Structures are given as C-alpha cells and as structure tokens.
Short mmCIF file of N, CA and C in Angstrom, two decimals:
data_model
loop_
_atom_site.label_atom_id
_atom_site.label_comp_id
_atom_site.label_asym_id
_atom_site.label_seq_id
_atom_site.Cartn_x
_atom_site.Cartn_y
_atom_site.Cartn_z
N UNK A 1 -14.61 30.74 -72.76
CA UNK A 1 -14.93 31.68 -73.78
C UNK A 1 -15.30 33.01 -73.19
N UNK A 2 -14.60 34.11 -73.73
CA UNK A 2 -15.19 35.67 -73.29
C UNK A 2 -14.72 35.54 -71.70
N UNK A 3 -13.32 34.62 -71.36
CA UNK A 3 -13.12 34.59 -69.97
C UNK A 3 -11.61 35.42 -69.98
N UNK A 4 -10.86 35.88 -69.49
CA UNK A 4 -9.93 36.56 -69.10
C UNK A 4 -9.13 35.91 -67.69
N UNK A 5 -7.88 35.74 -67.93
CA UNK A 5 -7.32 35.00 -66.56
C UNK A 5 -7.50 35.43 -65.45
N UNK A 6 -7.70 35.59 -64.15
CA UNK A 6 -8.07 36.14 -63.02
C UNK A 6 -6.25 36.37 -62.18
N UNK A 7 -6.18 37.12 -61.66
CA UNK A 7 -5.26 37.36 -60.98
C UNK A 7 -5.47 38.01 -59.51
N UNK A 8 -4.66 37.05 -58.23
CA UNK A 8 -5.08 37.88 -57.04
C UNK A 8 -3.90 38.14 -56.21
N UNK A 9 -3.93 38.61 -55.76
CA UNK A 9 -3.00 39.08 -54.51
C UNK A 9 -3.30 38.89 -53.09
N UNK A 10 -4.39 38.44 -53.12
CA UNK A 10 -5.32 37.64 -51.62
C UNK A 10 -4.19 36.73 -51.46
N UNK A 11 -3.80 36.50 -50.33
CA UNK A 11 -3.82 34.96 -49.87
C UNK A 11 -5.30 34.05 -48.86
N UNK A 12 -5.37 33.08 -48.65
CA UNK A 12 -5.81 32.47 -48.45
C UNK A 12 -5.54 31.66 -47.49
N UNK A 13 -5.42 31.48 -46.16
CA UNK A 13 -5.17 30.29 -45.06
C UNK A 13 -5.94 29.74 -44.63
N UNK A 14 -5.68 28.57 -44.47
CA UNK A 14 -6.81 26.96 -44.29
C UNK A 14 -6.26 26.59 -42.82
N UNK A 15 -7.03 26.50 -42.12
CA UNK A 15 -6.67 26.12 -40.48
C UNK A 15 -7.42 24.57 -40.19
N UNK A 16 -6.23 23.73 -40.60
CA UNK A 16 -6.48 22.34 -39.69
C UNK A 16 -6.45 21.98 -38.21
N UNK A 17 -7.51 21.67 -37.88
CA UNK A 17 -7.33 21.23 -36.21
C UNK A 17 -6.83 20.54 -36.32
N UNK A 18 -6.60 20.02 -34.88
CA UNK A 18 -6.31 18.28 -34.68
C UNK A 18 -7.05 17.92 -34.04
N UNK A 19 -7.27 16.77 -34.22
CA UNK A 19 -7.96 15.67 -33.70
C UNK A 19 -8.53 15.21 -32.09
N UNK A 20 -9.02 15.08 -31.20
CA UNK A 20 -8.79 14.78 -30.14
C UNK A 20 -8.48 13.02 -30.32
N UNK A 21 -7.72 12.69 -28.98
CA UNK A 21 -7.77 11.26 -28.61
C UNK A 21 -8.39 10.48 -28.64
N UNK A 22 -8.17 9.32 -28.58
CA UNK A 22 -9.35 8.33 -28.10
C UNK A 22 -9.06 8.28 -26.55
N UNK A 23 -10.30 7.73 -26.15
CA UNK A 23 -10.52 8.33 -24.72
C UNK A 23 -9.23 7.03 -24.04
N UNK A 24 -8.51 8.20 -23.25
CA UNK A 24 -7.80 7.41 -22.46
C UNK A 24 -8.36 7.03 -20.54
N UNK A 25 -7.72 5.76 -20.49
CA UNK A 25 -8.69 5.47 -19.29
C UNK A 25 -6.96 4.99 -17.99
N UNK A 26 -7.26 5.12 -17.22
CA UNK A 26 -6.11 4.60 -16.21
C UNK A 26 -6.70 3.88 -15.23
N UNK A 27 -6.17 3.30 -14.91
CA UNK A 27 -6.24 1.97 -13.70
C UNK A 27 -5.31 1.73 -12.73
N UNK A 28 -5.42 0.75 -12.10
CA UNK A 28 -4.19 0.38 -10.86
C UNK A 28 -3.96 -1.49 -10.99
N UNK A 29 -3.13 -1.79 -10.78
CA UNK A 29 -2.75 -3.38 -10.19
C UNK A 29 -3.25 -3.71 -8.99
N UNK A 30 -3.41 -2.38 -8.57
CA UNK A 30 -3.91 -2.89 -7.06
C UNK A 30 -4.51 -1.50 -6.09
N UNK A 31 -5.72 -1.50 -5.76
CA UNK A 31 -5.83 0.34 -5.82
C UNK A 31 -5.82 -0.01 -4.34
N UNK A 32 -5.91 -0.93 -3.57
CA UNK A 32 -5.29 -0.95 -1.37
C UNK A 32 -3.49 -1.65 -1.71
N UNK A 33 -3.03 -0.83 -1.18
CA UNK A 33 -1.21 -1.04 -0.43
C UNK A 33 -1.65 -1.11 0.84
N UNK A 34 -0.44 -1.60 1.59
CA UNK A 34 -0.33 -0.85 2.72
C UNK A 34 1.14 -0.16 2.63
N UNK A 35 1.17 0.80 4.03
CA UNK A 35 2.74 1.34 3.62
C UNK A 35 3.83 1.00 3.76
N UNK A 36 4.29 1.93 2.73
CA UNK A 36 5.82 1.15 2.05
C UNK A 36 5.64 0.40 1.01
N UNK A 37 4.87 -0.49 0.67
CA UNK A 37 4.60 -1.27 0.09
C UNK A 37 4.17 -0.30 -1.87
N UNK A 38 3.77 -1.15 -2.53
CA UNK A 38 3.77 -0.68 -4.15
C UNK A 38 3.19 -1.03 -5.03
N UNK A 39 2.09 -0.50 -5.31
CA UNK A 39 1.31 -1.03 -7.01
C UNK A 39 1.99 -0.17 -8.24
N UNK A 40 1.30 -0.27 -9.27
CA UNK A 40 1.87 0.11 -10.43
C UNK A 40 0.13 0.92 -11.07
N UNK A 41 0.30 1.85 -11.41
CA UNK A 41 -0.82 2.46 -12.72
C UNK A 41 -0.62 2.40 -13.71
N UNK A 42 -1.30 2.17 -14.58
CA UNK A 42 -1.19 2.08 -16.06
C UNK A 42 -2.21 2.86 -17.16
N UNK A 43 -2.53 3.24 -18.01
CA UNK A 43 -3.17 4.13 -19.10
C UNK A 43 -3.77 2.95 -20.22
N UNK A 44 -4.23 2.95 -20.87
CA UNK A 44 -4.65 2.76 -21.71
C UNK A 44 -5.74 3.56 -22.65
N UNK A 45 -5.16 3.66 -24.47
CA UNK A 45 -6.01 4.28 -24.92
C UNK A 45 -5.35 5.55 -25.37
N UNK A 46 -5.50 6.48 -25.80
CA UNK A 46 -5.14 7.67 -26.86
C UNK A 46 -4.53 7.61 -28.20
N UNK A 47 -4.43 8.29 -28.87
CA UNK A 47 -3.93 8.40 -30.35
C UNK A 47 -2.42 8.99 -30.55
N UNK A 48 -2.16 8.96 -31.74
CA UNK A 48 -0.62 9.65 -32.08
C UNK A 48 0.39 8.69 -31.63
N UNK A 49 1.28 9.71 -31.08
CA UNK A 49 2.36 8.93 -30.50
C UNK A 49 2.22 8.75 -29.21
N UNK A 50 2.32 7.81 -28.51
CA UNK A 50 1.72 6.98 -27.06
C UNK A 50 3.13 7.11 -26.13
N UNK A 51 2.34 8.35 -25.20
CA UNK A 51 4.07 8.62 -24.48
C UNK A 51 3.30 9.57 -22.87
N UNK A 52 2.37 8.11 -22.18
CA UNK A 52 1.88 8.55 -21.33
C UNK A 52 2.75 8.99 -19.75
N UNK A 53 2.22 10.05 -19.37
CA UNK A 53 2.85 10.26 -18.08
C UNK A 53 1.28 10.15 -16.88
N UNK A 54 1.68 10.07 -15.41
CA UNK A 54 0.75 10.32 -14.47
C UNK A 54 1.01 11.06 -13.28
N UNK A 55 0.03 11.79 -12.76
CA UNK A 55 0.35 12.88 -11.84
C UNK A 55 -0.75 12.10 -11.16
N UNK A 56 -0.46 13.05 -9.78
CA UNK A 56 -1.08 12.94 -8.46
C UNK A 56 -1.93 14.50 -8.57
N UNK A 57 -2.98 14.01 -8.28
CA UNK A 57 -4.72 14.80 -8.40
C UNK A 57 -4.73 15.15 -6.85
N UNK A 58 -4.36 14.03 -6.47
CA UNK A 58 -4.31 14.67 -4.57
C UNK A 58 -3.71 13.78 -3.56
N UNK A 59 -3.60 14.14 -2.42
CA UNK A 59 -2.49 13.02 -1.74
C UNK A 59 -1.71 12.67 -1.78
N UNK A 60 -0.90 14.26 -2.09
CA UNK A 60 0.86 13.47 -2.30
C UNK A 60 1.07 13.42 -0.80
N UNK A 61 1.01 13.88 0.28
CA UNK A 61 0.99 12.94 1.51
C UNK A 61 1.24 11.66 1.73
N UNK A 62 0.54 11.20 1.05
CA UNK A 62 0.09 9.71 1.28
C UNK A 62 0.85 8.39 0.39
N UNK A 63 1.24 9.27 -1.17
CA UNK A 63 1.84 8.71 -2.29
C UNK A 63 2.88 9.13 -2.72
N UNK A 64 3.85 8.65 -3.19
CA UNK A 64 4.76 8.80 -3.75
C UNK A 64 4.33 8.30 -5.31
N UNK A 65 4.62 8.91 -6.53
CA UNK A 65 4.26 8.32 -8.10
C UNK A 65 5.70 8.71 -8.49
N UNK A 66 6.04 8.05 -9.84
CA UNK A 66 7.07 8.12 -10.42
C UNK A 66 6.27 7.80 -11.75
N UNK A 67 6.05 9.54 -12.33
CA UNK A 67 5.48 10.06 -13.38
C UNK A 67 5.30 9.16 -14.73
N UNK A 68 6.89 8.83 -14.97
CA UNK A 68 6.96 7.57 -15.83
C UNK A 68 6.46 6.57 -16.26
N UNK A 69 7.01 5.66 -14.93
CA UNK A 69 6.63 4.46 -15.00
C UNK A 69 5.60 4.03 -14.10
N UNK A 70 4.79 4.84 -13.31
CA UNK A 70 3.32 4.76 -12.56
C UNK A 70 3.62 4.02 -11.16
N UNK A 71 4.99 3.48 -11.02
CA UNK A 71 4.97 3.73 -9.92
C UNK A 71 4.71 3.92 -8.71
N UNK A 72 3.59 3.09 -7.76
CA UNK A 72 2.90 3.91 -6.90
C UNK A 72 3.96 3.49 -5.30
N UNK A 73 4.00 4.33 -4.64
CA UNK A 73 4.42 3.73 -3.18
C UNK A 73 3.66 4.27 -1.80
N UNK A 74 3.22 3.79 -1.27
CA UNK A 74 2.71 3.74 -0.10
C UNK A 74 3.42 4.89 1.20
N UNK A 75 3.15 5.89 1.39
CA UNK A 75 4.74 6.82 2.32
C UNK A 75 3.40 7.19 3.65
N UNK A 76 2.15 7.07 3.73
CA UNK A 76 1.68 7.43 5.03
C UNK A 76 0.25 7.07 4.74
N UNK A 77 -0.29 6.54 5.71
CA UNK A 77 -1.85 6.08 5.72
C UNK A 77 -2.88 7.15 5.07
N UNK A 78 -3.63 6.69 4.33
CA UNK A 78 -4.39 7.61 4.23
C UNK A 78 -4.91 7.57 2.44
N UNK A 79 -4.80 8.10 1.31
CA UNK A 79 -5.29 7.94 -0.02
C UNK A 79 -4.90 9.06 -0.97
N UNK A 80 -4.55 8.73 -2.30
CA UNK A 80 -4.56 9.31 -3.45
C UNK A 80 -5.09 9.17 -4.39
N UNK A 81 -5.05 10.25 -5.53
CA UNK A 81 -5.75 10.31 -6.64
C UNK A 81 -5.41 10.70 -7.99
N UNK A 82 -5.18 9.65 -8.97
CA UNK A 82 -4.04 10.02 -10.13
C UNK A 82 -5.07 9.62 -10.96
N UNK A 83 -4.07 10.49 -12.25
CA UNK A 83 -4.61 10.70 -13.72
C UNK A 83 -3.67 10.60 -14.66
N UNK A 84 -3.90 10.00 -15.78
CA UNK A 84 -2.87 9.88 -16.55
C UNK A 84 -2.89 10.82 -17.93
N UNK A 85 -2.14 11.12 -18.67
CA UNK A 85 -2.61 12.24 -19.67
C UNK A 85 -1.42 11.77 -20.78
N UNK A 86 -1.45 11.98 -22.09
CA UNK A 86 -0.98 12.22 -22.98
C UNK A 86 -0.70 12.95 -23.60
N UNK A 87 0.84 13.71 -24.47
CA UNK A 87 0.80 14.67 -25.12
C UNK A 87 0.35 14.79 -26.46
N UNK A 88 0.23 15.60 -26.90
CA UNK A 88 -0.03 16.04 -28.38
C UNK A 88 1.09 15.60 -29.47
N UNK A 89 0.69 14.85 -30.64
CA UNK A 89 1.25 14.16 -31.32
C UNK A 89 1.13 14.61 -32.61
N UNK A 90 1.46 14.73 -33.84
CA UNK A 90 1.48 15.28 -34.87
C UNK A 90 -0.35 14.63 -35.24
N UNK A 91 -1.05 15.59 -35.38
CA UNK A 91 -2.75 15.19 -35.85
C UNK A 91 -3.46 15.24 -34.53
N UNK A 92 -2.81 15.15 -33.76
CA UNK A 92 -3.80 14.98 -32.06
C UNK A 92 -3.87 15.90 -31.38
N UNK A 93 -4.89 16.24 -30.67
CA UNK A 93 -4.43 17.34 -29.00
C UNK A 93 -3.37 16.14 -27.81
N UNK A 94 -3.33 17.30 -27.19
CA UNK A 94 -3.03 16.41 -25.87
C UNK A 94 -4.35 16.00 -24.64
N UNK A 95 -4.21 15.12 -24.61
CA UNK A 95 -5.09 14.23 -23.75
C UNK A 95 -4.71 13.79 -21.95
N UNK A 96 -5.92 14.14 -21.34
CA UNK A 96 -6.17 13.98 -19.85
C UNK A 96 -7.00 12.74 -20.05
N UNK A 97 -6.48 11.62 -18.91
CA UNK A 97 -7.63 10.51 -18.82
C UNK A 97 -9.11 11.01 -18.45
N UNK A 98 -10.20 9.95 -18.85
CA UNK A 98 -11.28 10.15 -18.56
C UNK A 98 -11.66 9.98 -17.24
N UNK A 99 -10.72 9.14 -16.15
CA UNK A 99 -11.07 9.06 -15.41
C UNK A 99 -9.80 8.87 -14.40
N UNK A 100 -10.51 9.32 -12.88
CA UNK A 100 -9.27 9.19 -12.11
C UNK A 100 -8.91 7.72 -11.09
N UNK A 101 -7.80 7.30 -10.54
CA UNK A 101 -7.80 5.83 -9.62
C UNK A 101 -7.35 6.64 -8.31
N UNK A 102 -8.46 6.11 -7.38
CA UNK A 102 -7.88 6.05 -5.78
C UNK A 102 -7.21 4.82 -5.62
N UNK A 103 -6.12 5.15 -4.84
CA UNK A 103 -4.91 4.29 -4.09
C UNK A 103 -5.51 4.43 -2.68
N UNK A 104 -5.73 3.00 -1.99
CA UNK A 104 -5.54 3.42 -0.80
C UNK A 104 -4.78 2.72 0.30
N UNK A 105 -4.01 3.44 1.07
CA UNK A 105 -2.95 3.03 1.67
C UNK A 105 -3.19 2.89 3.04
N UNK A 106 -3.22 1.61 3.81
CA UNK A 106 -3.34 1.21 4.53
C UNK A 106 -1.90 1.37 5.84
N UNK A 107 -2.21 0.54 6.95
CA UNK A 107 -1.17 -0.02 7.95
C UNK A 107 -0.61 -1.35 7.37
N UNK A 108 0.90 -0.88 7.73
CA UNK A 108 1.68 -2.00 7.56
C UNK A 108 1.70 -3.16 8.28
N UNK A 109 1.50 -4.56 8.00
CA UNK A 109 1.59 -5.51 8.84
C UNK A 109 2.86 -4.77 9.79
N UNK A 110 3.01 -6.24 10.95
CA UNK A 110 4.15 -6.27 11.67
C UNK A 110 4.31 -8.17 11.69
N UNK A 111 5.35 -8.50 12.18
CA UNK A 111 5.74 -9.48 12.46
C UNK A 111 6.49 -9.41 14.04
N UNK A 112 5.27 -10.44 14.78
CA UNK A 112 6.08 -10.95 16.10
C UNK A 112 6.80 -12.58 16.32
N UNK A 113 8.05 -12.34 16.65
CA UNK A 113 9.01 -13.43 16.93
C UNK A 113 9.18 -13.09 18.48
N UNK A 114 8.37 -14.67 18.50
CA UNK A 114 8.00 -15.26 20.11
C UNK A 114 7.97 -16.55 20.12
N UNK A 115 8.81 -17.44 21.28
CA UNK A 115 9.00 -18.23 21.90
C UNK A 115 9.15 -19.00 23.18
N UNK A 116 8.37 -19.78 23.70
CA UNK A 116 8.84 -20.11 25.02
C UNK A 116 9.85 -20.91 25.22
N UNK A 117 10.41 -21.59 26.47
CA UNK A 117 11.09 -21.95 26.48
C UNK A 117 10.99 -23.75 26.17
N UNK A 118 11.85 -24.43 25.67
CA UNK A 118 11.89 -26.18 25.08
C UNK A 118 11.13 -26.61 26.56
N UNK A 119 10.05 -27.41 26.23
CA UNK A 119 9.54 -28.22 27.08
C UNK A 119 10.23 -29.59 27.21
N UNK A 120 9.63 -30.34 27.49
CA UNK A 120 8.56 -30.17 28.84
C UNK A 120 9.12 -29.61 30.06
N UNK A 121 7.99 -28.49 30.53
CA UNK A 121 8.39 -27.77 31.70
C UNK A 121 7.74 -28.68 32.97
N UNK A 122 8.80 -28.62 34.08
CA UNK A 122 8.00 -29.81 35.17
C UNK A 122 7.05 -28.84 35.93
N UNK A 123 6.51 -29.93 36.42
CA UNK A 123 5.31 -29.17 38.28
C UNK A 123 6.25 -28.20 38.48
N UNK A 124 5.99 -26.78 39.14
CA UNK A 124 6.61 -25.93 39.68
C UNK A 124 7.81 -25.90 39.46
N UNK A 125 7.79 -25.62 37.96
CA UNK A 125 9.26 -25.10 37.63
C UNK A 125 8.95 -23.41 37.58
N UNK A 126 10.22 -23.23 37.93
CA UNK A 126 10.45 -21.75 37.92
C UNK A 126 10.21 -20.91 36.66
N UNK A 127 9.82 -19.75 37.49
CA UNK A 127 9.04 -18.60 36.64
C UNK A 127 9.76 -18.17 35.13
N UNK A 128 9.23 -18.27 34.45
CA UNK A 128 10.03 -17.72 33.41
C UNK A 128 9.81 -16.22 32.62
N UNK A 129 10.88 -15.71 32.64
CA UNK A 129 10.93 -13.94 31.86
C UNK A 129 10.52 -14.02 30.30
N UNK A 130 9.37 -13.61 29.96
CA UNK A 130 8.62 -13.38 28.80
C UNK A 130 9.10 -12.14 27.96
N UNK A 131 9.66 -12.02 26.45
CA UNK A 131 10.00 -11.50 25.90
C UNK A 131 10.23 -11.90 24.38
N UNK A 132 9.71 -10.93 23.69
CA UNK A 132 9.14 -10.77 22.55
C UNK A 132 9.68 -9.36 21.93
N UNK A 133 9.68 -9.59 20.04
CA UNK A 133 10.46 -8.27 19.45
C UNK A 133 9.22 -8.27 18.04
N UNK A 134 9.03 -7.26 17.61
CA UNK A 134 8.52 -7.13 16.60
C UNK A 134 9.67 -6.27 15.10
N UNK A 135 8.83 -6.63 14.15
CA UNK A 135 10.08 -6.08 12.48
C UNK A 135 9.57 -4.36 12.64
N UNK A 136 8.49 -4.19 13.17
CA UNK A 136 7.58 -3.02 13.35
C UNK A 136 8.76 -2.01 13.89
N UNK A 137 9.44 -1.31 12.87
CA UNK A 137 10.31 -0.16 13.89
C UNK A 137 9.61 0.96 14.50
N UNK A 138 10.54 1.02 15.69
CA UNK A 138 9.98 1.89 16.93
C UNK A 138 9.28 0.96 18.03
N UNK A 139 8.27 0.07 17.58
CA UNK A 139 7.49 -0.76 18.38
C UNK A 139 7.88 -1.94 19.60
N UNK A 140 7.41 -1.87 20.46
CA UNK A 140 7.93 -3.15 21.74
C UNK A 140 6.49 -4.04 21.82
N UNK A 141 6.79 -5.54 22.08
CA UNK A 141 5.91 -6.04 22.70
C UNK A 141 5.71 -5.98 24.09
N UNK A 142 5.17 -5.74 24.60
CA UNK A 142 4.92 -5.46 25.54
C UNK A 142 3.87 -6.44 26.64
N UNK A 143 2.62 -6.73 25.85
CA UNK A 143 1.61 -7.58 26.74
C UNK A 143 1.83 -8.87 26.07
N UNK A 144 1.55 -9.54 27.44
CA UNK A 144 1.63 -11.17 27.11
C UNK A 144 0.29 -11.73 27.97
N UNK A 145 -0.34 -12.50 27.77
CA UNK A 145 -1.53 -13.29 28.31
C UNK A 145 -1.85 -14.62 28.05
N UNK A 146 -2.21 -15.30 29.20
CA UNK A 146 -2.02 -17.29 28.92
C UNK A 146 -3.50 -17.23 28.55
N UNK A 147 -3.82 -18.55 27.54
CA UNK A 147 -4.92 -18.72 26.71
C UNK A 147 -4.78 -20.01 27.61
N UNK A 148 -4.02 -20.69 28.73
CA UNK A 148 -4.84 -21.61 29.05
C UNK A 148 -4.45 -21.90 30.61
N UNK A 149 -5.27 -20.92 31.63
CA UNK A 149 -5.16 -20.27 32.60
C UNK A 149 -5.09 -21.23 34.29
N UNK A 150 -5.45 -22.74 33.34
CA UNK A 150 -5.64 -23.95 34.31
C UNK A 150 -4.18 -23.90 34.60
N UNK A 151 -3.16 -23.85 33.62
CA UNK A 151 -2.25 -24.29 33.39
C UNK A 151 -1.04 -23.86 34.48
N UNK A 152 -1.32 -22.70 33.13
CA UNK A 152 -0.34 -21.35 33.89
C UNK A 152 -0.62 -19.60 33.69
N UNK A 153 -0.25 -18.87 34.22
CA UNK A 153 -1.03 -17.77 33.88
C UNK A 153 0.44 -16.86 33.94
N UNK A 154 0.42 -15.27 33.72
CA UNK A 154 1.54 -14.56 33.17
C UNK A 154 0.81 -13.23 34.09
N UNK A 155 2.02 -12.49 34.65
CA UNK A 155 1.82 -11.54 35.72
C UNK A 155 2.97 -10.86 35.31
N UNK A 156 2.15 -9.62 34.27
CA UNK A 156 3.32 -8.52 33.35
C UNK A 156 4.22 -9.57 32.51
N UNK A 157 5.30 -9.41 32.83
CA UNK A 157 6.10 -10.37 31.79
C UNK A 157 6.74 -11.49 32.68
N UNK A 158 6.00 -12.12 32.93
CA UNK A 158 6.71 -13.66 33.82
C UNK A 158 5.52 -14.44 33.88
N UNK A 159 5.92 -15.54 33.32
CA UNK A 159 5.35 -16.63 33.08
C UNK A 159 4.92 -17.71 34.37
N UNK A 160 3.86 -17.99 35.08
CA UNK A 160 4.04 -18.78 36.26
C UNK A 160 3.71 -19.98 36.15
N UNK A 161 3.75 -21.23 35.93
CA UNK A 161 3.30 -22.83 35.79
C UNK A 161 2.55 -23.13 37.26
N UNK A 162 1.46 -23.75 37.25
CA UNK A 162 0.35 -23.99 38.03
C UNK A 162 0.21 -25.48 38.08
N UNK A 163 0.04 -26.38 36.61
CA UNK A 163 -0.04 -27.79 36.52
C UNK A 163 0.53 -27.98 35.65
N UNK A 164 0.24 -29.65 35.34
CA UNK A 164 0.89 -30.13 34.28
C UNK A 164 -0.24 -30.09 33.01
N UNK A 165 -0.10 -30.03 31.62
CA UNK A 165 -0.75 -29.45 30.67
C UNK A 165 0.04 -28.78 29.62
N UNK A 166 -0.31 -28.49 28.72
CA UNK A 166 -0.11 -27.52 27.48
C UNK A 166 -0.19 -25.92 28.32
N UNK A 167 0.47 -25.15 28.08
CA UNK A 167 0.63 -23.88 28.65
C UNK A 167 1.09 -22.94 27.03
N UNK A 168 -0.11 -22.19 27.08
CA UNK A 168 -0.25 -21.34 25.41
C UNK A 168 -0.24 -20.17 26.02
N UNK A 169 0.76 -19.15 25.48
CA UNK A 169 1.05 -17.82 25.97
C UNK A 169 0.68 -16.90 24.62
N UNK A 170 -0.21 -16.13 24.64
CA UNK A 170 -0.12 -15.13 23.42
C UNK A 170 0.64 -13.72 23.67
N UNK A 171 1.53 -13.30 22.65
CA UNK A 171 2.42 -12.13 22.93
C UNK A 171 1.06 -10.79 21.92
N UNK A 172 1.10 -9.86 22.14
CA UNK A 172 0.58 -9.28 21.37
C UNK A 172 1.35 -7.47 21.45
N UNK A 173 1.41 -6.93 20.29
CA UNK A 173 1.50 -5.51 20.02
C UNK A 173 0.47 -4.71 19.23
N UNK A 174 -0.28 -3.78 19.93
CA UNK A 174 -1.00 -3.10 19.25
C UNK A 174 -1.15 -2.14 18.49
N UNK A 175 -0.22 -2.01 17.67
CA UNK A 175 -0.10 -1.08 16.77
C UNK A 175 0.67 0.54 16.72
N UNK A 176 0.32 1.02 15.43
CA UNK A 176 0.10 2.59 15.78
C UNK A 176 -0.79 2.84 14.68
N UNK A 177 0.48 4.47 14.38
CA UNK A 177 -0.91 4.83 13.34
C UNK A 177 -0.22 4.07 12.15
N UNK A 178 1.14 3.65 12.02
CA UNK A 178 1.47 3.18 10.88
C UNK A 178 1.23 1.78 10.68
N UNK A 179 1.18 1.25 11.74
CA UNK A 179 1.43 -0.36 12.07
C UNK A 179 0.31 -0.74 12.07
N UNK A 180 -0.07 -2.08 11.75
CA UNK A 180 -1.16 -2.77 12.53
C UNK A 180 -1.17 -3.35 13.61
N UNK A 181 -2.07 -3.53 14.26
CA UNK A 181 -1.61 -5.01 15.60
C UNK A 181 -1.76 -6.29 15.05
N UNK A 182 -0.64 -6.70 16.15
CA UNK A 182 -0.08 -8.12 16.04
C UNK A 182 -0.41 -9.08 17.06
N UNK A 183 -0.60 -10.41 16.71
CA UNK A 183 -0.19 -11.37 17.95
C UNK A 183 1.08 -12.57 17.35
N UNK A 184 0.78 -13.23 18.41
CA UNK A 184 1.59 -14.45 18.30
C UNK A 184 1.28 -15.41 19.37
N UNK A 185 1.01 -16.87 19.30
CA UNK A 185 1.18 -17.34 20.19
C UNK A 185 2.24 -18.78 19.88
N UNK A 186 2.50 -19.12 21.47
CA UNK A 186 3.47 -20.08 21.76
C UNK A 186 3.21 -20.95 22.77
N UNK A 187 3.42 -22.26 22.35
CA UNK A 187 3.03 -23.15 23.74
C UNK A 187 4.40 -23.70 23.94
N UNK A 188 3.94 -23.81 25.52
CA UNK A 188 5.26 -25.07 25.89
C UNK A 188 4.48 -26.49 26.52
#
C-alpha cells in the first residue's frame, strides 16, 4: 500500500569461493630401497574430482618419481622428499598434501658366486687358483681367507692344503659407494 515499484540499474555480484580439501596425506610402501630397486607413493584424501599427481620436494639426485603413478626408483645413495597435491575441481581449491615422505635409498646388495673345487682333496694335493665373480657391475673379488687355518690356508689367490679336514675358504668383496659388501663361503 502507498508502495510504487522500485526500479534499478545496479547490478549486483555474489562471489562464491570454493571450498578447500580435505586434508590430503601421502605415504610410501616402503620409505628404505636400495638402488635401482622401487617403492610406490600413494595420496590419500581430498575432495572434488580425485586426480592426484607427486613431485619431488628434494633429491632428485637420488630419485627418480613418475608424477602419475608414484613411482619411486632408487638412481644414487642418498634420500628424497615428495608431496602429493591435487587439482582444483568444480567447488574445491587445489590441494598440497599435509605432509611430506622421505625415501631412503640405500646400497645395493651384490651377489658372490664361489666355489671350490669337488672333494675330497688328498694330503698334499696341489695348490689350487682361487677365483670368484660378483652380479655387482664394475666390481672384482678379490680377497679370499681360510676360516679353518689347521687345515689349509690361502696366500693372495691360491689355496694351500696342510691336513686332512674340512677346508672353508671365505671369498669376500667390499663394496663401493653403490654396492654393499659381500661374502661367501665354500668348503671342500
């Protein structure tokens, strides 16, 4: 009553945010490798549409990631540090995990293949040439030492028989920076 229609020429704009995430968190299958070797990261957690990727925070040195699928590979001793994040989804921001995973990447085993020769060896049988290979590329075995010295004992790589007995030779390689050390032993 006593009202008159109103008329405007204003407009008016309404600004919806969006939302943040729910907190996303990342993890590992396995946060020690050694190298070469491979765990996997994974995410869990955020809103919208779920279309996580992960980056390396530090130590690409050390890691190789494959953004995707989390991926982790082992490429040089030492450690990394990933995060996983999410994009922005119709209602959401985009989202950084809450928290980050160290990887840490160790020395690679090695494997030594060593053998003496088919026993039984007699009283003063002749000396035998000691030789040994490791999977460890680049690496030689090199030292050999008898664990049972009554027996027979080893002078560089030759084997010498002393009595009759068990005669246990250990081959060993000590490493590098990539490798670990190895032994092996062998009786005749």
């Amino acid at each position: 009553q006593g009202f008159d229609p109103a008329t405007s020429s204003n407009s008016v704009t309404i600004n919806v945010a969006n939302k943040p995430q729910a907190q996303i968190t990342v993890s590992a299958l396995s946060t020690s490798i050694a190298l070469n070797s491979t765990t996997t990261v994974k995410a869990t957690g955020g809103s919208g549409t779920i279309d996580f990727s992960f980056a390396l925070v530090s130590g690409a040195a050390s890691c190789a990631l494959d953004a995707k699928s989390g991926l982790v590979t082992g490429k040089a001793v030492g450690s990394c540090v990933i995060n996983a994040s999410n994009p922005a989804s119709t209602g959401f921001d985009a989202a950084t995990s809450a928290n980050n995973v160290t990887i840490n990447v160790g020395k690679a085993p090695q494997t030594i293949i060593f053998a003496l020769p088919a026993g039984p060896m007699v009283l003063r049988a002749p000396d035998v040439a000691l030789s040994a290979t490791t999977d460890a590329n680049g690496l030689t075995v090199d030292t050999f030492t008898s664990k049972t010295t009554r027996v027979c004992e080893v002078e560089g790589q030759t084997l010498k028989f002393y009595t009759a007995g068990t005669c246990t030779v250990t081959a060993s390689q000590s490493g590098s920076t990539d490798f670990a050390s190895a032994e092996k032993d062998a009786s005749v």
